[in-house]
Tab-separated table of C-alpha atoms and ligand atoms in Angstrom:
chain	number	residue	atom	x	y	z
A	1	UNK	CA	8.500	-18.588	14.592
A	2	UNK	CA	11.555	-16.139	13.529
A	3	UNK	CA	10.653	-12.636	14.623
A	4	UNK	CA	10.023	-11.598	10.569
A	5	UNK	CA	7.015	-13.909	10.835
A	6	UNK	CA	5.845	-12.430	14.115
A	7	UNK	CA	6.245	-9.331	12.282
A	8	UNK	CA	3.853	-10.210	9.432
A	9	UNK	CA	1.613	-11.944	11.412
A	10	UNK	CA	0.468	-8.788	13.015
A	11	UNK	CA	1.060	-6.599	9.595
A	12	UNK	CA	-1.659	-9.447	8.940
A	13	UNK	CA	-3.835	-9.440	11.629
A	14	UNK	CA	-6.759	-6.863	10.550
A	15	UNK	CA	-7.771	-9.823	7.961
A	16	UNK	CA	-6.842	-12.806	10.256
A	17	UNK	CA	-10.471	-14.319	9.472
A	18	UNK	CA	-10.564	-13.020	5.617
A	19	UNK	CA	-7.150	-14.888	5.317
A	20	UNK	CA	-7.884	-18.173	7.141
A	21	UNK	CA	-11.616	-18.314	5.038
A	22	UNK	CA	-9.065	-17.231	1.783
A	23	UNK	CA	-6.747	-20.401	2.536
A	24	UNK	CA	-9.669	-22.843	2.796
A	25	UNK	CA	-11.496	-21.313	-0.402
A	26	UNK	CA	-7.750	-22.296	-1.640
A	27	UNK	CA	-7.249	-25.927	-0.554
A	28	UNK	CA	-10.897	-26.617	-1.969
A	29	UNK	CA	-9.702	-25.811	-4.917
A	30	UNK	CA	-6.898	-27.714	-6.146
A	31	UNK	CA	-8.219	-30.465	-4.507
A	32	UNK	CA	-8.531	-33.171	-7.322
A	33	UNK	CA	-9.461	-37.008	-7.316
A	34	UNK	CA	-6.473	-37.698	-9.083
A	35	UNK	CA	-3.641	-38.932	-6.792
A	36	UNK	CA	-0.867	-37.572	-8.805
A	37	UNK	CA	-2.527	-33.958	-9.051
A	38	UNK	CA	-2.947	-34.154	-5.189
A	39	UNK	CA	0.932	-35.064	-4.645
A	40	UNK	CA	1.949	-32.160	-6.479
A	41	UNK	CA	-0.463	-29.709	-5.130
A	42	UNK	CA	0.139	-30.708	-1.664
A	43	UNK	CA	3.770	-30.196	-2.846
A	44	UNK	CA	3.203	-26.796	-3.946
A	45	UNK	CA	1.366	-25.766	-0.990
A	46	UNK	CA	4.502	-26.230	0.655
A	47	UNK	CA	5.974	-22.996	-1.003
A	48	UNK	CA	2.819	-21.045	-0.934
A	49	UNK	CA	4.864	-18.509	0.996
A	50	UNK	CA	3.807	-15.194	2.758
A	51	UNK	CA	0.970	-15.288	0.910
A	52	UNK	CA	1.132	-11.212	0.901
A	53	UNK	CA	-1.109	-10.805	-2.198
A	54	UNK	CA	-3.860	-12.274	-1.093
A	55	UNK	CA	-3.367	-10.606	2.311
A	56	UNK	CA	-3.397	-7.151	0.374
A	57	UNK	CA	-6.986	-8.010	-1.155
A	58	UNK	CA	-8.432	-8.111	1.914
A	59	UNK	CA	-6.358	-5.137	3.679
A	60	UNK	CA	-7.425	-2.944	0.351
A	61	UNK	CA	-11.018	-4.071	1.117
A	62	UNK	CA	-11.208	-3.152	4.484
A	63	UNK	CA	-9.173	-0.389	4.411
A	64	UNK	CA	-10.842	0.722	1.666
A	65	UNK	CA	-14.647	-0.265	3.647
A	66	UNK	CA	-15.378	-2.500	0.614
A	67	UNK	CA	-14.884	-6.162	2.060
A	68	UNK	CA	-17.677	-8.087	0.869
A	69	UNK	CA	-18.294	-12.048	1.290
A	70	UNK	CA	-16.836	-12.759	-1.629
A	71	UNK	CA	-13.014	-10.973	-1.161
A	72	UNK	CA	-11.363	-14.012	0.472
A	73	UNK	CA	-12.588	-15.956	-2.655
A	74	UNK	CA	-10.820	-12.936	-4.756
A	75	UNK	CA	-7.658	-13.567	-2.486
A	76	UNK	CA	-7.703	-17.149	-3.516
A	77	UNK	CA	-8.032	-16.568	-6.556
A	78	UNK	CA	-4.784	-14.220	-6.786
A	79	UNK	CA	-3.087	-16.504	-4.892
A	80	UNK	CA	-3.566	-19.522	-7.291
A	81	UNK	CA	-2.711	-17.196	-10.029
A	82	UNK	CA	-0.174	-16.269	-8.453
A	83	UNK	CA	1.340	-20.062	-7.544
A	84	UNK	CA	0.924	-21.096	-10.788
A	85	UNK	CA	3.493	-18.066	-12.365
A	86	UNK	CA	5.877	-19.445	-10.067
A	87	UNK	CA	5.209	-23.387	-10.869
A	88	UNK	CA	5.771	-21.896	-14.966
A	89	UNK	CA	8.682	-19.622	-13.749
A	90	UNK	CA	10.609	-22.215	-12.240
A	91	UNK	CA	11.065	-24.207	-15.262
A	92	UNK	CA	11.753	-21.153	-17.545
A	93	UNK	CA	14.407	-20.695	-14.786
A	94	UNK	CA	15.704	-24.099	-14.735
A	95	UNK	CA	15.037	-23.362	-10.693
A	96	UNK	CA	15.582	-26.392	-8.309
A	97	UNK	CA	14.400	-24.934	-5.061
A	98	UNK	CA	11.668	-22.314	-4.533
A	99	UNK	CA	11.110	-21.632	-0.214
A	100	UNK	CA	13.201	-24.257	0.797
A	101	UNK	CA	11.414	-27.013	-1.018
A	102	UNK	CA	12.275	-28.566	-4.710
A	103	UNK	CA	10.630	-26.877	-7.534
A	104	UNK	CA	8.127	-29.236	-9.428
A	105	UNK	CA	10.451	-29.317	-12.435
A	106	UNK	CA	13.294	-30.681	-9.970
A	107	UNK	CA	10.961	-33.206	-7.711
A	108	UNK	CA	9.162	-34.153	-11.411
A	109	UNK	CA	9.756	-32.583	-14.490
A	110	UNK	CA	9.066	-29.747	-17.045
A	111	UNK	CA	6.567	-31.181	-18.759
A	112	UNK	CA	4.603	-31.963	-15.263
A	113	UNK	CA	5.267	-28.407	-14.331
A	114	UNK	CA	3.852	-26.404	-16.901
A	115	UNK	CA	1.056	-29.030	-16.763
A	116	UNK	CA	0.492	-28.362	-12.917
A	117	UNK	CA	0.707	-24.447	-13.585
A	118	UNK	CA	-1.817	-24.687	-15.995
A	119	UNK	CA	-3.848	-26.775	-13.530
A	120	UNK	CA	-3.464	-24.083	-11.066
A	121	UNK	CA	-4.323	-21.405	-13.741
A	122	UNK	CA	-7.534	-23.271	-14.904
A	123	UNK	CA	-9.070	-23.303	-11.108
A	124	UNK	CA	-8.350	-20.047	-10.091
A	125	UNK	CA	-10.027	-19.110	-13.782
A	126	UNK	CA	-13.128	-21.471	-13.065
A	127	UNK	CA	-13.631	-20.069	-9.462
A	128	UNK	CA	-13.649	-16.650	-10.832
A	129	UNK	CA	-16.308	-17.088	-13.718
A	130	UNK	CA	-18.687	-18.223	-10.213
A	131	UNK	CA	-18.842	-14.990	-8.786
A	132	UNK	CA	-21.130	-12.461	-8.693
A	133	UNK	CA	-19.252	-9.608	-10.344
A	134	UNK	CA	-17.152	-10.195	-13.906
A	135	UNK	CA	-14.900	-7.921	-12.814
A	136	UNK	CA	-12.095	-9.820	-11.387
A	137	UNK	CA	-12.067	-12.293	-14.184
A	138	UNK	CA	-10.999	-9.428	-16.269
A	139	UNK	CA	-8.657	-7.518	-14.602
A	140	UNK	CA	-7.064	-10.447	-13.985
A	141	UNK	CA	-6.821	-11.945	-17.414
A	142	UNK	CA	-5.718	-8.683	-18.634
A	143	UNK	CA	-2.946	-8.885	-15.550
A	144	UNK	CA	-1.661	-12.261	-16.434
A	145	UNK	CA	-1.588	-10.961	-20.202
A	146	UNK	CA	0.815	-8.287	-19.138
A	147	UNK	CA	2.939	-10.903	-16.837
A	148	UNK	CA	3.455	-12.860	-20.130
A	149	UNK	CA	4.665	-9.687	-22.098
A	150	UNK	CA	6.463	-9.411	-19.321
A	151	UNK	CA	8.385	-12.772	-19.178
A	152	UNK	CA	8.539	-12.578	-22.642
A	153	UNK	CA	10.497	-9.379	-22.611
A	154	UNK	CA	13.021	-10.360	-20.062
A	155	UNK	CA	14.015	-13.413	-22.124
A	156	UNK	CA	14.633	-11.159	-25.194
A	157	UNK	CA	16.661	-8.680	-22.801
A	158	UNK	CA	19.418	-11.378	-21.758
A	159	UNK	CA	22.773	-10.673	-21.734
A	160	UNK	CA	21.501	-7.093	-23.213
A	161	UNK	CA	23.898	-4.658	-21.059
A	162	UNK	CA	22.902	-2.212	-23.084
A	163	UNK	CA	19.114	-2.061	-21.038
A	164	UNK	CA	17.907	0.995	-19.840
A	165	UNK	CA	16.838	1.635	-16.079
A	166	UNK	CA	13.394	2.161	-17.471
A	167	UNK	CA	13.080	-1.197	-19.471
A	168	UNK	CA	14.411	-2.912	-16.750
A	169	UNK	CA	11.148	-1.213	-14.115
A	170	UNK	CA	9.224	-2.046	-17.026
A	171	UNK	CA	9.991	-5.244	-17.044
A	172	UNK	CA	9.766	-5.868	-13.368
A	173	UNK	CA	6.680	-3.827	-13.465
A	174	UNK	CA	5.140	-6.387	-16.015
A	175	UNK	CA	5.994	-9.718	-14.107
A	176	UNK	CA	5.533	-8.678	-10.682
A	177	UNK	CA	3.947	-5.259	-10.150
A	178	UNK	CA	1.199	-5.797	-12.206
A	179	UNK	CA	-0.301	-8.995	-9.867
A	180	UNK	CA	-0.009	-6.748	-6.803
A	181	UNK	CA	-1.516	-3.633	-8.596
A	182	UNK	CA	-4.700	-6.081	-9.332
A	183	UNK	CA	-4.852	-7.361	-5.844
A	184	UNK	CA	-5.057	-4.134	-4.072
A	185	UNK	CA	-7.470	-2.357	-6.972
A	186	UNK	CA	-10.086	-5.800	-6.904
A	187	UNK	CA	-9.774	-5.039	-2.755
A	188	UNK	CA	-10.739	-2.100	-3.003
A	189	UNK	CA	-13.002	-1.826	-6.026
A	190	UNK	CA	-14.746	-5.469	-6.280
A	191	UNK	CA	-17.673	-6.191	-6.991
A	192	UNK	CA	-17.508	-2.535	-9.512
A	193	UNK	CA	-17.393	0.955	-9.718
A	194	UNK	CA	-15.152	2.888	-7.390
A	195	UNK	CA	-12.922	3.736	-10.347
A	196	UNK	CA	-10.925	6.475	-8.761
A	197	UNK	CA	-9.898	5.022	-5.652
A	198	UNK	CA	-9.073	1.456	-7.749
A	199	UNK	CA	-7.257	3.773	-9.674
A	200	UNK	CA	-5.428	4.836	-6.315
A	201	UNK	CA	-4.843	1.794	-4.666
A	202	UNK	CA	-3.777	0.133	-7.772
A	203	UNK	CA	-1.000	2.567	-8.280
A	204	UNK	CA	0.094	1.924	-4.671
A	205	UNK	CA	0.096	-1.889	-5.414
A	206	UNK	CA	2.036	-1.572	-8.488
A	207	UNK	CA	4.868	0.894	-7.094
A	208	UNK	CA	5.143	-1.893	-3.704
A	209	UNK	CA	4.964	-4.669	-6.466
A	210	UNK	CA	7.659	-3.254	-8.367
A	211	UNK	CA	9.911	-2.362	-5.263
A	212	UNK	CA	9.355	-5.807	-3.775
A	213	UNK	CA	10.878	-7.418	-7.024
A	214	UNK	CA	13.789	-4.560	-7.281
A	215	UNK	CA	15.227	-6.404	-3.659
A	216	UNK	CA	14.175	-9.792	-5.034
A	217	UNK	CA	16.982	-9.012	-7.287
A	218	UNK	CA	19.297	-7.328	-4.685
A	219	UNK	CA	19.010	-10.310	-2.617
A	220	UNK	CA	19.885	-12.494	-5.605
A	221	UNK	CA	23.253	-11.067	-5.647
A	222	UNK	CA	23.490	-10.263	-1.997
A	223	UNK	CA	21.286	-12.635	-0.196
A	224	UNK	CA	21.953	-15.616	2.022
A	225	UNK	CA	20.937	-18.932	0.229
A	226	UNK	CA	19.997	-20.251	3.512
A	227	UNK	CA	17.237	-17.318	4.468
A	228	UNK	CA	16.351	-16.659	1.008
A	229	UNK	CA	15.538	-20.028	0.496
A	230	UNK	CA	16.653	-20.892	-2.815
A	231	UNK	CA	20.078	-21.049	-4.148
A	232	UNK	CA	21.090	-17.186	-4.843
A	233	UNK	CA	23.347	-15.925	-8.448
A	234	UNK	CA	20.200	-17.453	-10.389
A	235	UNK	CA	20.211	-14.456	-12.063
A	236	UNK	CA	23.907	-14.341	-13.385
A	237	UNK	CA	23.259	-17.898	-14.464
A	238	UNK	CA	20.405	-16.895	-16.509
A	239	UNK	CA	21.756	-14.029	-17.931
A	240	UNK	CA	19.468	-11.444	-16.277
A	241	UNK	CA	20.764	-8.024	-15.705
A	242	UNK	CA	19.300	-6.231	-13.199
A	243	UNK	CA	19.205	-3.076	-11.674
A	244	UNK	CA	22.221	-3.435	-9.534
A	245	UNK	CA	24.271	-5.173	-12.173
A	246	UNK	CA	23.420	-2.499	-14.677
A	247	UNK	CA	23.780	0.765	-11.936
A	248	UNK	CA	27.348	-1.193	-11.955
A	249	UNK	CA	28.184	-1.677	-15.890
A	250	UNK	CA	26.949	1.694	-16.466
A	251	UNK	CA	29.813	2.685	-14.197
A	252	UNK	CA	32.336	0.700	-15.264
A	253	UNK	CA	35.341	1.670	-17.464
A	254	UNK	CA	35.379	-0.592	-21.055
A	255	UNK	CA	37.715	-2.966	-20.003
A	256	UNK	CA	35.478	-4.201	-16.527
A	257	UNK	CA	32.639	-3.991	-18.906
A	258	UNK	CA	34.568	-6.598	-21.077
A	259	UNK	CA	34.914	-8.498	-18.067
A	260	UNK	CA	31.609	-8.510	-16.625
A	261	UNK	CA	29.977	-9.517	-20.126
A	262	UNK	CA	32.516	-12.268	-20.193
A	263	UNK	CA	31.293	-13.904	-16.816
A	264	UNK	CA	27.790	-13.886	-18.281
A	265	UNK	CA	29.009	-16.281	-21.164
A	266	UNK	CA	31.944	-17.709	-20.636
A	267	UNK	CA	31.304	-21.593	-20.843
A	268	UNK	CA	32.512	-23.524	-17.922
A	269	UNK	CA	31.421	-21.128	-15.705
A	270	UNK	CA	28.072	-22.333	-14.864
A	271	UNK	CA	27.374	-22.250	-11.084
A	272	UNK	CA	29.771	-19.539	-10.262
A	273	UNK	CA	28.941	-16.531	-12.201
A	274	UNK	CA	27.769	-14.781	-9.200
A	275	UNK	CA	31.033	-15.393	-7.972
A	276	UNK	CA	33.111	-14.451	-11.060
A	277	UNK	CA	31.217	-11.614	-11.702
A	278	UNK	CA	32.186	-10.049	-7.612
A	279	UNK	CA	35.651	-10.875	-8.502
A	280	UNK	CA	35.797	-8.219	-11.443
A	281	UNK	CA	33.145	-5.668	-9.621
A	282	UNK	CA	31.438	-4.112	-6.525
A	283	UNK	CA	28.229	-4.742	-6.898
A	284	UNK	CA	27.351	-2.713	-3.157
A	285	UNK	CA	27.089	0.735	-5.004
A	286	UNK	CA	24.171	-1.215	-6.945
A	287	UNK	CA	22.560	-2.515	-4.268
A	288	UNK	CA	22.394	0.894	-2.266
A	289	UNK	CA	21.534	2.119	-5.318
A	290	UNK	CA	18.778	-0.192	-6.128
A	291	UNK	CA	17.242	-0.452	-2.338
A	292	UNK	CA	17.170	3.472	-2.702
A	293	UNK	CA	15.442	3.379	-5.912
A	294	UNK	CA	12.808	0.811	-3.949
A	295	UNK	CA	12.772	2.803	-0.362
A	296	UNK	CA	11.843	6.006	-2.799
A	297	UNK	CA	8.518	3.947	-4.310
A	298	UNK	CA	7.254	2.376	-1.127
A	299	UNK	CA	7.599	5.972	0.316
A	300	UNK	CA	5.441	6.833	-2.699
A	301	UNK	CA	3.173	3.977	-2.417
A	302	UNK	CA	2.527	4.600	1.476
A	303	UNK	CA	1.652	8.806	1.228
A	304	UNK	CA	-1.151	7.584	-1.117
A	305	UNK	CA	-3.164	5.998	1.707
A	306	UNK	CA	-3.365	9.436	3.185
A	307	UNK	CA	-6.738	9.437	1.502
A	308	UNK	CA	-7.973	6.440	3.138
A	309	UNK	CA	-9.602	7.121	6.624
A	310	UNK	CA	-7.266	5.733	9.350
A	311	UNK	CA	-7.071	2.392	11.124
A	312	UNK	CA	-5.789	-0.967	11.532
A	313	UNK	CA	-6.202	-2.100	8.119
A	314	UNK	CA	-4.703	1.384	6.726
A	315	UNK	CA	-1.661	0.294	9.222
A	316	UNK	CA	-1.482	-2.568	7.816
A	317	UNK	CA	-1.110	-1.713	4.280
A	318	UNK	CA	1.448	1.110	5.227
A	319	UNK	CA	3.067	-2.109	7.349
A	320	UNK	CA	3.264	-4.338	4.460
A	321	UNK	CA	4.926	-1.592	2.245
A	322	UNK	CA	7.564	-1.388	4.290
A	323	UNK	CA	8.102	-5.330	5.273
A	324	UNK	CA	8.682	-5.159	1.053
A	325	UNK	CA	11.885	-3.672	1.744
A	326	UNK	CA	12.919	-5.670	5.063
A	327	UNK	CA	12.440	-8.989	3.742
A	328	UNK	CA	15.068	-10.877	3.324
A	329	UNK	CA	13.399	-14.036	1.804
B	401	LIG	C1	9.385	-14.285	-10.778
B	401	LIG	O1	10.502	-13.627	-11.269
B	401	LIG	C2	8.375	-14.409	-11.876
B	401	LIG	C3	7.175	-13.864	-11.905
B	401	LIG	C4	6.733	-13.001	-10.802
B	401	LIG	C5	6.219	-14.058	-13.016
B	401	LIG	C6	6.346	-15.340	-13.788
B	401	LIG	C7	5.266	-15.485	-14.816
B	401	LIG	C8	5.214	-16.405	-15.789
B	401	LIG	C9	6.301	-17.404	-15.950
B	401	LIG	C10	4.016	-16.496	-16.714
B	401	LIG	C11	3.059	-17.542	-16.199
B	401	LIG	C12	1.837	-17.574	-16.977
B	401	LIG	C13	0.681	-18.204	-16.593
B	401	LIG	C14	-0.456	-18.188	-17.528
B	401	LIG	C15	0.505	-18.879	-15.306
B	401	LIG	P1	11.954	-14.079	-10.844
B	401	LIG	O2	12.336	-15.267	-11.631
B	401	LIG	O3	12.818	-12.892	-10.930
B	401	LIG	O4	11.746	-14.390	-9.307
B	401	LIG	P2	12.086	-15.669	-8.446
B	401	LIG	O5	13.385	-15.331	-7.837
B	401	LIG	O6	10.972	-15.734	-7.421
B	401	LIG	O7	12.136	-16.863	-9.322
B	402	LIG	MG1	12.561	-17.216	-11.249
């Protein structure tokens, strides 16, 4: 086990039951008669990952003293959600690897994949509708509403240098904030009420949510393929700018502009944009930029648990926040 495991298996360890009862709510599942269904679920299983949003369900709970029977069901449930955005992602990314394993569009096919995501989407929908309380049903239809927008935005914004900082956090906010900001409000506010303190704890998902994707996209220009786990540059390819691209174009006199637009387009180029486009810029100042931009909102994110009474599973959230920005896969 490398030692950023270790490290996230104790950031973990307050819910170590909550999370083991969450991954067997999980399995149950997507567990379907159908032999072709249980290839690819078993497949996708296999990038299920750190798992940190369900984790943060149960951490809100208890940190929150709201855990009830029914959270590691909650966890599951934002966990399926949550695989089957990235089963749907990878195709609109044309991505071949995801963790270290081939995407389902690469080990099947598109139409398989969005077919599988919807799957994945259907369960988590059906186990909601059995609980006791409506409530995460709808926060969580209304969260996957905004991840669309989201999505949808981004691929309107390609090869747009002309973004803004703030439609680029908006953006990020939308596809990946918004998932986290629902998994730490249904900890702490599920089965109701509690409005305040959602409100709270909601706010700190959402600014570790949004920091966690701002060095997603650091480490997709600066990463190593090999402990990142897919192939990095996927962004280039797709014509994604992101915050350290644009901190750099913003910067750049008209004739590096030219160049760095021309990387994003030129044809013939595919599979070494990320390349091309270091060749005609530093993208460092970016980076710094960018992790300073995400150091600043988990900072934010971690003074709001000052209101929650101290303790292991307070730790752990404050824990979490900061394994956001030491990841490096
Ligand atoms: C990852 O972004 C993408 C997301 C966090 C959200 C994707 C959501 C959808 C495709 C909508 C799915 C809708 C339903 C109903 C399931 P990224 O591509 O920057 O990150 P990556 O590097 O992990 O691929
Ligand atoms: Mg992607």
């Amino acid at each position: 086990m490398s030692s950023t495991d270790q490290r996230l298996e104790r950031i973990v360890a307050p819910v170590k039951e909550g999370l083991s009862r969450m991954r067997e709510v999980l399995v149950g599942q997507i567990l379907e008669s159908s032999n072709a269904v249980s290839d690819m679920t078993g497949h996708v299983q296999r990038f299920r990952g750190k798992q940190l949003r369900g984790a943060l369900v149960l951490l809100s709970g208890d940190a929150t003293g709201n855990s009830t029977d029914e959270h590691p069901s909650v966890a599951a449930i934002v966990e399926m959600i949550h695989l089957a955005t990235l089963v749907h992602d990878d195709v609109l990314d044309g991505a071949r690897t995801r963790r270290r394993v081939a995407s389902v569009n690469q080990r099947w096919d598109n139409q398989t994949a969005v077919l599988l995501g919807d799957f994945l989407y259907a369960r988590a929908f059906a186990l909601s509708a059995d609980l006791s309380s409506r409530l995460a049903s709808r926060l969580l239809a209304e969260t996957t509403r905004r991840l669309c927008v989201g999505e949808i935005e981004q691929s309107t914004k390609r090869f747009d240098f002309e973004l803004t900082q703030a439609t680029y956090e908006s953006i990020a906010g939308a596809k990946t904030a918004t998932l986290y900001s629902a998994a730490c409000e249904l900890g702490a506010r599920y089965p109701g009420g509690r409005e305040d303190l959602g409100k709270e704890l909601a706010q700190f998902g959402y600014e570790i949510g949004l920091a966690f994707q701002i060095v997603d996209d650091c480490l997709d220009v600066v990463g190593d393929a090999e402990v990142v786990g897919k192939p990095v540059g996927n962004d280039v390819e797709d014509g994604k700018i992101t915050l350290p691209v644009l901190w750099t174009y913003a910067r750049a006199d008209e004739t590096r502009r030219a160049r760095m637009r021309d990387i994003y387009t030129t044809v013939g180029l595919e599979g070494r944009r990320l390349e091309g486009l270091k060749s005609v810029c530093d993208l460092q100042g970016g980076v710094e930029y960018s992790m300073e931009r995400a150091t600043e909102l988990v900072d934010r994110a971690r003074a709001r648990l000052g209101l929650l009474e101290a303790g292991p599973a307070r730790d752990g959230l404050a824990e979490l926040a900061a394994f956001v920005l030491e990841r490096r896969w």
